[in-house]
Every structure is written in C-alpha cells, then in structure tokens.
mmCIF file of C-alpha atoms and ligand atoms in Angstrom:
data_model
loop_
_atom_site.group_PDB
_atom_site.id
_atom_site.type_symbol
_atom_site.label_atom_id
_atom_site.label_comp_id
_atom_site.label_asym_id
_atom_site.label_seq_id
_atom_site.Cartn_x
_atom_site.Cartn_y
_atom_site.Cartn_z
ATOM 1 C CA UNK N 1 110.581 130.187 108.014
ATOM 2 C CA UNK N 2 114.318 130.098 108.416
ATOM 3 C CA UNK N 3 113.931 127.410 111.012
ATOM 4 C CA UNK N 4 113.284 123.729 111.024
ATOM 5 C CA UNK N 5 110.478 121.709 112.481
ATOM 6 C CA UNK N 6 110.862 118.162 113.741
ATOM 7 C CA UNK N 7 107.931 115.781 113.993
ATOM 8 C CA UNK N 8 108.034 113.239 116.762
ATOM 9 C CA UNK N 9 105.150 110.887 117.373
ATOM 10 C CA UNK N 10 104.583 107.197 116.770
ATOM 11 C CA UNK N 11 104.042 105.632 113.355
ATOM 12 C CA UNK N 12 100.572 106.537 112.144
ATOM 13 C CA UNK N 13 100.314 109.686 114.241
ATOM 14 C CA UNK N 14 99.999 111.841 111.123
ATOM 15 C CA UNK N 15 103.591 113.065 110.725
ATOM 16 C CA UNK N 16 103.587 112.434 106.986
ATOM 17 C CA UNK N 17 100.186 113.971 106.306
ATOM 18 C CA UNK N 18 100.790 117.027 108.458
ATOM 19 C CA UNK N 19 104.370 117.362 107.262
ATOM 20 C CA UNK N 20 103.233 117.554 103.654
ATOM 21 C CA UNK N 21 100.560 120.164 104.369
ATOM 22 C CA UNK N 22 102.891 122.375 106.384
ATOM 23 C CA UNK N 23 105.712 122.036 103.882
ATOM 24 C CA UNK N 24 103.428 123.159 101.095
ATOM 25 C CA UNK N 25 102.122 126.141 103.069
ATOM 26 C CA UNK N 26 105.566 127.217 104.185
ATOM 27 C CA UNK N 27 107.265 126.306 100.914
ATOM 28 C CA UNK N 28 109.981 124.307 102.571
ATOM 29 C CA UNK N 29 110.929 120.687 101.872
ATOM 30 C CA UNK N 30 109.233 117.845 103.695
ATOM 31 C CA UNK N 31 112.060 115.455 104.473
ATOM 32 C CA UNK N 32 110.940 111.949 105.365
ATOM 33 C CA UNK N 33 113.708 109.432 105.976
ATOM 34 C CA UNK N 34 111.144 106.632 105.572
ATOM 35 C CA UNK N 35 110.227 107.954 102.095
ATOM 36 C CA UNK N 36 113.908 108.289 101.203
ATOM 37 C CA UNK N 37 114.561 104.701 102.252
ATOM 38 C CA UNK N 38 111.513 103.389 100.376
ATOM 39 C CA UNK N 39 112.760 105.251 97.297
ATOM 40 C CA UNK N 40 116.204 103.674 97.727
ATOM 41 C CA UNK N 41 114.556 100.242 97.848
ATOM 42 C CA UNK N 42 112.513 100.996 94.709
ATOM 43 C CA UNK N 43 115.686 102.179 92.965
ATOM 44 C CA UNK N 44 117.514 99.044 94.128
ATOM 45 C CA UNK N 45 120.445 101.043 95.466
ATOM 46 C CA UNK N 46 123.014 99.629 97.909
ATOM 47 C CA UNK N 47 121.366 101.660 100.674
ATOM 48 C CA UNK N 48 117.969 100.222 99.791
ATOM 49 C CA UNK N 49 119.313 96.692 99.846
ATOM 50 C CA UNK N 50 120.867 97.202 103.269
ATOM 51 C CA UNK N 51 117.801 98.916 104.707
ATOM 52 C CA UNK N 52 115.083 96.586 103.492
ATOM 53 C CA UNK N 53 115.361 93.725 105.973
ATOM 54 C CA UNK N 54 115.251 96.124 108.939
ATOM 55 C CA UNK N 55 112.233 97.950 107.554
ATOM 56 C CA UNK N 56 110.377 94.724 106.817
ATOM 57 C CA UNK N 57 110.806 93.704 110.455
ATOM 58 C CA UNK N 58 109.811 97.088 111.868
ATOM 59 C CA UNK N 59 113.290 97.678 113.269
ATOM 60 C CA UNK N 60 115.250 100.899 112.912
ATOM 61 C CA UNK N 61 117.817 100.932 110.148
ATOM 62 C CA UNK N 62 121.346 101.279 111.647
ATOM 63 C CA UNK N 63 122.368 104.887 112.292
ATOM 64 C CA UNK N 64 125.357 104.709 109.963
ATOM 65 C CA UNK N 65 123.009 104.253 107.001
ATOM 66 C CA UNK N 66 120.892 107.257 107.939
ATOM 67 C CA UNK N 67 123.302 109.899 109.156
ATOM 68 C CA UNK N 68 125.078 110.555 105.837
ATOM 69 C CA UNK N 69 121.730 110.619 104.106
ATOM 70 C CA UNK N 70 120.381 113.331 106.397
ATOM 71 C CA UNK N 71 123.608 115.360 106.333
ATOM 72 C CA UNK N 72 123.514 115.414 102.569
ATOM 73 C CA UNK N 73 119.806 116.196 102.391
ATOM 74 C CA UNK N 74 119.914 119.098 104.845
ATOM 75 C CA UNK N 75 122.880 120.582 103.016
ATOM 76 C CA UNK N 76 120.945 120.919 99.766
ATOM 77 C CA UNK N 77 119.946 124.394 98.546
ATOM 78 C CA UNK N 78 116.210 123.981 99.005
ATOM 79 C CA UNK N 79 116.573 123.878 102.791
ATOM 80 C CA UNK N 80 117.863 127.409 103.109
ATOM 81 C CA UNK N 81 114.475 128.755 104.215
ATOM 82 C CA UNK N 82 113.758 125.878 106.528
ATOM 83 C CA UNK N 83 112.689 122.249 106.488
ATOM 84 C CA UNK N 84 110.356 119.767 108.056
ATOM 85 C CA UNK N 85 111.773 116.517 109.328
ATOM 86 C CA UNK N 86 109.481 113.515 109.481
ATOM 87 C CA UNK N 87 110.923 110.302 110.900
ATOM 88 C CA UNK N 88 114.285 111.710 111.920
ATOM 89 C CA UNK N 89 115.669 111.715 114.585
ATOM 90 C CA UNK N 90 114.460 108.317 115.813
ATOM 91 C CA UNK N 91 116.819 107.832 118.774
ATOM 92 C CA UNK N 92 119.037 109.881 121.074
ATOM 93 C CA UNK N 93 122.214 109.279 119.023
ATOM 94 C CA UNK N 94 120.468 110.655 115.930
ATOM 95 C CA UNK N 95 119.203 113.683 117.890
ATOM 96 C CA UNK N 96 122.717 114.438 119.146
ATOM 97 C CA UNK N 97 124.077 114.073 115.624
ATOM 98 C CA UNK N 98 121.399 116.452 114.339
ATOM 99 C CA UNK N 99 122.160 119.081 116.991
ATOM 100 C CA UNK N 100 125.817 119.109 115.948
ATOM 101 C CA UNK N 101 125.040 119.077 112.243
ATOM 102 C CA UNK N 102 122.637 122.021 112.544
ATOM 103 C CA UNK N 103 125.295 124.064 114.322
ATOM 104 C CA UNK N 104 127.794 123.451 111.542
ATOM 105 C CA UNK N 105 125.364 124.380 108.753
ATOM 106 C CA UNK N 106 123.867 127.274 110.715
ATOM 107 C CA UNK N 107 120.314 125.994 110.916
ATOM 108 C CA UNK N 108 118.143 125.518 113.934
ATOM 109 C CA UNK N 109 115.352 123.193 114.918
ATOM 110 C CA UNK N 110 112.903 125.748 116.248
ATOM 111 C CA UNK N 111 109.952 123.491 116.903
ATOM 112 C CA UNK N 112 109.626 119.871 117.876
ATOM 113 C CA UNK N 113 106.076 118.650 117.609
ATOM 114 C CA UNK N 114 104.959 115.531 119.389
ATOM 115 C CA UNK N 115 101.746 114.273 117.801
ATOM 116 C CA UNK N 116 99.873 112.330 120.455
ATOM 117 C CA UNK N 117 97.581 109.525 119.332
ATOM 118 C CA UNK N 118 96.429 106.564 121.471
ATOM 119 C CA UNK N 119 97.857 103.140 120.510
ATOM 120 C CA UNK N 120 94.562 101.545 119.493
ATOM 121 C CA UNK N 121 93.795 104.431 117.129
ATOM 122 C CA UNK N 122 97.263 104.033 115.627
ATOM 123 C CA UNK N 123 96.859 100.345 114.899
ATOM 124 C CA UNK N 124 93.513 101.047 113.271
ATOM 125 C CA UNK N 125 94.954 103.837 111.115
ATOM 126 C CA UNK N 126 97.979 101.810 110.009
ATOM 127 C CA UNK N 127 95.955 98.749 109.099
ATOM 128 C CA UNK N 128 93.802 101.003 106.904
ATOM 129 C CA UNK N 129 96.897 102.574 105.307
ATOM 130 C CA UNK N 130 98.173 99.151 104.281
ATOM 131 C CA UNK N 131 101.803 99.924 103.444
ATOM 132 C CA UNK N 132 104.206 96.940 103.049
ATOM 133 C CA UNK N 133 105.301 97.220 106.674
ATOM 134 C CA UNK N 134 101.750 97.777 107.952
ATOM 135 C CA UNK N 135 101.001 94.202 109.003
ATOM 136 C CA UNK N 136 99.758 93.684 112.535
ATOM 137 C CA UNK N 137 102.982 92.016 113.735
ATOM 138 C CA UNK N 138 105.210 94.710 112.251
ATOM 139 C CA UNK N 139 102.987 97.497 113.538
ATOM 140 C CA UNK N 140 103.260 96.084 117.041
ATOM 141 C CA UNK N 141 107.046 95.915 116.736
ATOM 142 C CA UNK N 142 107.257 99.465 115.387
ATOM 143 C CA UNK N 143 105.260 100.725 118.349
ATOM 144 C CA UNK N 144 107.635 98.930 120.734
ATOM 145 C CA UNK N 145 110.651 100.385 118.938
ATOM 146 C CA UNK N 146 109.028 103.802 119.196
ATOM 147 C CA UNK N 147 108.533 103.446 122.956
ATOM 148 C CA UNK N 148 112.047 102.117 123.548
ATOM 149 C CA UNK N 149 114.100 104.314 121.256
ATOM 150 C CA UNK N 150 112.128 107.325 120.024
ATOM 151 C CA UNK N 151 109.913 108.292 122.974
ATOM 152 C CA UNK N 152 113.006 109.280 125.037
ATOM 153 C CA UNK N 153 113.376 112.171 122.587
ATOM 154 C CA UNK N 154 110.282 113.749 124.114
ATOM 155 C CA UNK N 155 112.216 114.602 127.274
ATOM 156 C CA UNK N 156 115.363 115.324 125.235
ATOM 157 C CA UNK N 157 113.564 118.167 123.435
ATOM 158 C CA UNK N 158 111.547 119.148 126.478
ATOM 159 C CA UNK N 159 114.828 119.884 128.231
ATOM 160 C CA UNK N 160 115.811 122.096 125.301
ATOM 161 C CA UNK N 161 112.521 123.975 125.728
ATOM 162 C CA UNK N 162 111.422 123.084 122.208
ATOM 163 C CA UNK N 163 108.687 120.546 122.692
ATOM 164 C CA UNK N 164 105.112 121.190 121.604
ATOM 165 C CA UNK N 165 102.634 118.420 122.272
ATOM 166 C CA UNK N 166 99.667 118.392 119.940
ATOM 167 C CA UNK N 167 96.592 116.174 120.150
ATOM 168 C CA UNK N 168 96.856 114.200 116.913
ATOM 169 C CA UNK N 169 93.665 112.262 117.581
ATOM 170 C CA UNK N 170 91.334 114.685 115.821
ATOM 171 C CA UNK N 171 90.433 115.612 112.249
ATOM 172 C CA UNK N 172 93.517 116.238 110.082
ATOM 173 C CA UNK N 173 92.240 119.754 109.283
ATOM 174 C CA UNK N 174 92.076 120.579 113.002
ATOM 175 C CA UNK N 175 95.620 119.346 113.565
ATOM 176 C CA UNK N 176 96.798 121.324 110.526
ATOM 177 C CA UNK N 177 95.258 124.523 111.932
ATOM 178 C CA UNK N 178 96.975 124.065 115.275
ATOM 179 C CA UNK N 179 100.315 123.503 113.569
ATOM 180 C CA UNK N 180 99.862 126.473 111.253
ATOM 181 C CA UNK N 181 99.198 128.691 114.290
ATOM 182 C CA UNK N 182 102.273 127.316 116.008
ATOM 183 C CA UNK N 183 104.676 128.143 113.193
ATOM 184 C CA UNK N 184 103.196 131.541 112.433
ATOM 185 C CA UNK N 185 102.885 132.692 116.061
HETATM 186 P P1 AMP T 201 108.515 105.710 108.497
HETATM 187 O O1 AMP T 201 108.072 105.907 107.084
HETATM 188 O O2 AMP T 201 109.053 106.976 109.128
HETATM 189 O O3 AMP T 201 107.475 105.040 109.347
HETATM 190 O O4 AMP T 201 109.763 104.716 108.439
HETATM 191 C C1 AMP T 201 109.622 103.402 107.939
HETATM 192 C C2 AMP T 201 110.827 102.576 108.366
HETATM 193 O O5 AMP T 201 112.021 103.158 107.841
HETATM 194 C C3 AMP T 201 111.052 102.497 109.860
HETATM 195 O O6 AMP T 201 110.280 101.476 110.458
HETATM 196 C C4 AMP T 201 112.543 102.201 109.924
HETATM 197 O O7 AMP T 201 112.811 100.858 109.604
HETATM 198 C C5 AMP T 201 113.082 103.041 108.777
HETATM 199 N N1 AMP T 201 113.472 104.403 109.205
HETATM 200 C C6 AMP T 201 112.907 105.580 108.842
HETATM 201 N N2 AMP T 201 113.536 106.612 109.407
HETATM 202 C C7 AMP T 201 114.524 106.091 110.168
HETATM 203 C C8 AMP T 201 115.525 106.646 111.021
HETATM 204 N N3 AMP T 201 115.616 107.965 111.227
HETATM 205 N N4 AMP T 201 116.371 105.780 111.636
HETATM 206 C C9 AMP T 201 116.287 104.465 111.450
HETATM 207 N N5 AMP T 201 115.373 103.874 110.684
HETATM 208 C C10 AMP T 201 114.486 104.673 110.037
#
C-alpha cells in the first residue's frame, strides 16, 4: 500500500482496534495522535503538559500542538509504503493542513473510512474500556465535540470522493474483513 487510510468515526467506534489490525496486515504504521499525546503525558514532555487539561475535559487539543507532531510523524521513513491515521484529522482545519502536507511529501490519502456506531453502543463500549478520559461526563463531551468539529469531515471527504462508510456496530472480525477487502480491492 503506497497510500494512506484515514479513520473517521466517533470515540469508541473501533478506530484503534481496526487500525492496529490493518496496520499489522499491511505492514504500515498505525499513527494515533491520541496515543502520541498520552505518551507525551507519560513522558512528562512540554507537549504532554500542554495537552493534558484539554484531554481530561474531552476537548480537542489546540491545532498548533498537533500539526507539527503529524508533519514530523508522516515524514519518517516507515511511512514510505503507507500509513493509517487514527484520530487525525479531527476538524476541517486539520484536514486542510493534511491535504497540503500530503501534496508536499508526495503521499495520498486513498481511503477515508467512517466507522458508524450508534451513540448508546459507544457509551457502553467506552465505559467498559475505562481509560482516564472514559468517565460518563467526558464521554458525553467527546461525543459533542465529535458532532460539532469532526463529523463535518464526513462531507469534506465525501466531496473528494474518498469516503467509505462501514457499519462498525458488528463483531470486530467482521469489520476487519470488510476493511481488508476495501484496501485490497
Ligand atoms: P483519542 O485517543 O483519539 O480518542 O484522543 C484522545 C484525546 O486526545 C482527544 O479527546 C483529544 O483531547 C486529543 N486528541 C487526539 N487527537 C487529536 C487531534 N487530532 N486534535 C486535537 N486533539 C486530539
């Protein structure tokens, strides 16, 4: 795969799980901005310190903290055969930034996958997952932020003819099969 895949979809829709499976099968990196930020917090870096309060509240971290991170990550050698983005872009400004960046580094986002899962199933899944930011209040806020800022990317990518909607409310193995077929078609 010389092309990238972007996962859209609300928190808890399975982006991380499916991203890891696909990345392993395709031997490309799974790039999760959420994981990178959690690592920065664990490492007590300046980025981690700045990001933490936003993440604890379920808000998006300001774009200026994320854009350099993603530029640097996508420019690393291991992305030359492709990549899977999980959690980026999260708003239209980030998507526009990514489009420009990909042009300059000669990559392309070939597929954008929207994993569709009903809200009540999401809340249930996230409460079971039990990450630091998986409290009921924060989950509710993250879903609102998704609707306000990230869901507009569905039409953004639809207009580019790149959107694939996948029913994420089924067994992970079923979702993985659908995605595998998509990228090998
Ligand atoms: P995630 O692991 O993708 O659910 O992300 C966890 C948290 O990290 C989010 O609730 C945001 O606070 C922050 N985050 C992750 N990716 C981004 C991004 N692309 N832009 C802004 N904030 C992000």
